[in-house]
mmCIF file of C-alpha atoms in Angstrom:
data_model
loop_
_atom_site.group_PDB
_atom_site.id
_atom_site.type_symbol
_atom_site.label_atom_id
_atom_site.label_comp_id
_atom_site.label_asym_id
_atom_site.label_seq_id
_atom_site.Cartn_x
_atom_site.Cartn_y
_atom_site.Cartn_z
ATOM 1 C CA LYS A 201 0.032 -0.010 0.089
ATOM 2 C CA GLU A 202 2.769 2.627 0.961
ATOM 3 C CA ASP A 203 4.950 1.640 -2.494
ATOM 4 C CA PHE A 204 1.480 2.357 -4.279
ATOM 5 C CA ALA A 205 0.827 5.672 -2.508
ATOM 6 C CA SER A 206 4.644 6.957 -2.645
ATOM 7 C CA SER A 207 4.679 6.023 -6.499
ATOM 8 C CA LEU A 208 1.321 7.625 -7.211
ATOM 9 C CA ASP A 209 2.496 10.677 -5.028
ATOM 10 C CA ALA A 210 5.801 10.919 -7.059
ATOM 11 C CA ILE A 211 4.040 10.764 -10.477
ATOM 12 C CA MET A 212 1.256 13.108 -9.639
ATOM 13 C CA THR A 213 4.034 15.582 -8.515
ATOM 14 C CA GLU A 214 5.755 15.416 -11.792
ATOM 15 C CA GLN A 215 2.632 16.275 -13.673
ATOM 16 C CA ALA A 216 1.612 19.574 -14.796
ATOM 17 C CA GLY A 217 -1.414 20.347 -12.464
ATOM 18 C CA GLY A 218 0.124 18.169 -10.060
ATOM 19 C CA LYS A 219 -2.025 17.307 -7.202
ATOM 20 C CA SER A 220 -4.837 19.741 -8.165
ATOM 21 C CA GLN A 221 -6.191 18.103 -11.208
ATOM 22 C CA PHE A 222 -7.921 14.618 -11.853
ATOM 23 C CA GLY A 223 -6.185 14.385 -15.224
ATOM 24 C CA ALA A 224 -2.926 14.077 -13.420
ATOM 25 C CA PHE A 225 -4.143 11.558 -11.114
ATOM 26 C CA PHE A 226 -5.368 9.487 -13.980
ATOM 27 C CA VAL A 227 -1.895 9.883 -15.940
ATOM 28 C CA GLY A 228 -0.268 8.706 -12.987
ATOM 29 C CA LEU A 229 -2.414 5.687 -12.697
ATOM 30 C CA LEU A 230 -1.798 4.700 -16.273
ATOM 31 C CA LYS A 231 2.038 5.135 -15.884
ATOM 32 C CA MET A 232 1.662 2.849 -12.761
ATOM 33 C CA SER A 233 -0.514 0.151 -14.309
ATOM 34 C CA LYS A 234 1.952 -2.163 -15.638
ATOM 35 C CA ASN A 235 4.295 -2.031 -12.286
ATOM 36 C CA PHE A 236 1.388 -2.612 -9.987
ATOM 37 C CA ARG A 237 -0.823 -4.818 -12.281
ATOM 38 C CA LEU A 238 -3.767 -2.310 -12.510
ATOM 39 C CA LYS A 239 -6.420 -3.555 -14.693
ATOM 40 C CA THR A 240 -9.277 -0.761 -15.593
ATOM 41 C CA PRO A 241 -12.761 -2.069 -16.517
ATOM 42 C CA PRO A 242 -13.960 -0.254 -20.007
ATOM 43 C CA TYR A 243 -16.682 1.562 -18.175
ATOM 44 C CA ILE A 244 -14.309 3.550 -16.041
ATOM 45 C CA ILE A 245 -13.088 5.350 -19.388
ATOM 46 C CA LEU A 246 -16.598 6.909 -19.223
ATOM 47 C CA PHE A 247 -16.280 8.194 -15.909
ATOM 48 C CA VAL A 248 -12.760 9.542 -16.476
ATOM 49 C CA ARG A 249 -13.957 11.524 -19.646
ATOM 50 C CA THR A 250 -16.663 12.879 -17.593
ATOM 51 C CA PHE A 251 -14.361 14.153 -14.833
ATOM 52 C CA LEU A 252 -11.945 15.388 -17.361
ATOM 53 C CA THR A 253 -14.600 17.373 -19.135
ATOM 54 C CA LEU A 254 -16.038 18.811 -16.039
ATOM 55 C CA GLU A 255 -12.790 19.764 -14.850
ATOM 56 C CA GLY A 256 -12.024 21.477 -18.159
ATOM 57 C CA ILE A 257 -15.127 23.352 -18.115
ATOM 58 C CA ALA A 258 -14.398 24.498 -14.541
ATOM 59 C CA ALA A 259 -10.977 25.532 -15.376
ATOM 60 C CA GLN A 260 -12.383 27.841 -17.865
ATOM 61 C CA TYR A 261 -14.051 29.784 -15.336
ATOM 62 C CA ASP A 262 -11.538 29.459 -12.381
ATOM 63 C CA PRO A 263 -7.879 28.616 -13.334
ATOM 64 C CA ASN A 264 -7.004 27.664 -9.868
ATOM 65 C CA PHE A 265 -9.975 25.057 -9.564
ATOM 66 C CA ASN A 266 -8.890 22.059 -7.648
ATOM 67 C CA ILE A 267 -11.392 19.276 -8.074
ATOM 68 C CA TYR A 268 -10.194 17.671 -4.729
ATOM 69 C CA GLU A 269 -11.019 20.687 -2.893
ATOM 70 C CA ILE A 270 -14.613 20.790 -4.288
ATOM 71 C CA GLY A 271 -15.113 17.026 -3.777
ATOM 72 C CA LEU A 272 -13.602 16.831 -0.237
ATOM 73 C CA PRO A 273 -16.624 17.719 1.561
ATOM 74 C CA PHE A 274 -18.878 14.933 -0.502
ATOM 75 C CA ALA A 275 -15.828 12.248 0.091
ATOM 76 C CA LEU A 276 -15.658 13.010 3.792
ATOM 77 C CA LYS A 277 -19.679 12.599 4.131
ATOM 78 C CA ARG A 278 -19.435 9.346 2.318
ATOM 79 C CA ALA A 279 -16.493 8.169 4.380
ATOM 80 C CA LEU A 280 -18.103 9.129 7.614
ATOM 81 C CA ALA A 281 -21.544 7.745 6.839
ATOM 82 C CA PRO A 282 -21.093 4.427 5.338
ATOM 83 C CA GLU A 283 -24.175 2.727 3.482
ATOM 84 C CA THR A 284 -23.453 -0.695 3.884
ATOM 85 C CA GLU A 285 -23.792 -2.935 7.055
ATOM 86 C CA SER A 286 -19.882 -4.347 6.631
ATOM 87 C CA ALA A 287 -18.767 -0.660 5.979
ATOM 88 C CA ARG A 288 -20.731 0.517 9.158
ATOM 89 C CA LYS A 289 -19.223 -2.241 11.296
ATOM 90 C CA ALA A 290 -15.700 -1.628 10.061
ATOM 91 C CA PHE A 291 -16.289 2.257 10.625
ATOM 92 C CA ARG A 292 -17.454 1.541 14.152
ATOM 93 C CA GLU A 293 -14.595 -0.821 15.100
ATOM 94 C CA ASN A 294 -11.880 1.418 13.825
ATOM 95 C CA PHE A 295 -13.081 4.953 15.187
ATOM 96 C CA LEU A 296 -15.694 4.211 18.006
ATOM 97 C CA THR A 297 -15.311 2.571 21.413
ATOM 98 C CA ALA A 298 -17.823 -0.025 22.820
ATOM 99 C CA ASP A 299 -19.850 2.853 24.236
ATOM 100 C CA ASN A 300 -19.980 4.960 20.928
ATOM 101 C CA LYS A 301 -17.123 7.384 21.776
ATOM 102 C CA LEU A 302 -14.818 8.384 19.323
ATOM 103 C CA ARG A 303 -11.393 6.737 19.547
ATOM 104 C CA TRP A 304 -9.247 10.228 19.455
ATOM 105 C CA ASP A 305 -6.110 8.002 20.025
ATOM 106 C CA THR A 306 -6.619 6.279 16.537
ATOM 107 C CA ILE A 307 -7.711 9.643 14.753
ATOM 108 C CA LYS A 308 -4.467 11.345 16.202
ATOM 109 C CA SER A 309 -2.316 8.300 15.295
ATOM 110 C CA LEU A 310 -3.686 8.403 11.706
ATOM 111 C CA LEU A 311 -3.132 12.279 11.272
ATOM 112 C CA GLU A 312 0.452 11.752 12.638
ATOM 113 C CA GLN A 313 1.380 9.127 10.282
ATOM 114 C CA GLU A 314 -0.167 11.093 7.446
ATOM 115 C CA ALA A 315 2.096 14.177 8.473
ATOM 116 C CA ALA A 316 5.112 11.976 8.751
ATOM 117 C CA LYS A 317 4.648 10.531 5.480
ATOM 118 C CA SER A 318 4.076 14.265 3.885
ATOM 119 C CA GLU A 319 7.109 15.418 5.517
ATOM 120 C CA THR A 320 9.116 12.516 4.208
ATOM 121 C CA VAL A 321 7.864 13.032 0.675
ATOM 122 C CA SER A 322 8.771 16.783 0.763
ATOM 123 C CA MET A 323 12.366 16.382 1.942
#
C-alpha cells in the first residue's frame, strides 16, 4: 500500500497540474498500471472522460480550480456515513469505542502518520 501511495504521489508531483487536477491523477495511474498490475474496466473510461470534461469546463471559469478541494466535503460525508452494514461495522470498530465514543487516539495516530509521510515526501 505504501509503495503504491508513494509512487502515485511521485508521479502526480511530476505532472503539470500536479495534485489539483484529476487528469494528473489518471495519468499517474496509467503510468503505474504495468508495475502494479492495475486493470481498468472499460466503463471506467466513461467516468474519466466525464471528470476530465467537467474539470476542463470549471478551469475555464476558475484557473485555480481544484477538483479535490471541491470533492472533499462529499468524500468526507461518504466516508463518515457508510451505507453498507459491513462498512458501518468496520467504521465503528476502527473509530468508535464500545460505548460509541470517538477513538481520538486512533484519529490522532492516523493524522500523525500522514503528517510524517508528507514530511518524508517533501524532503
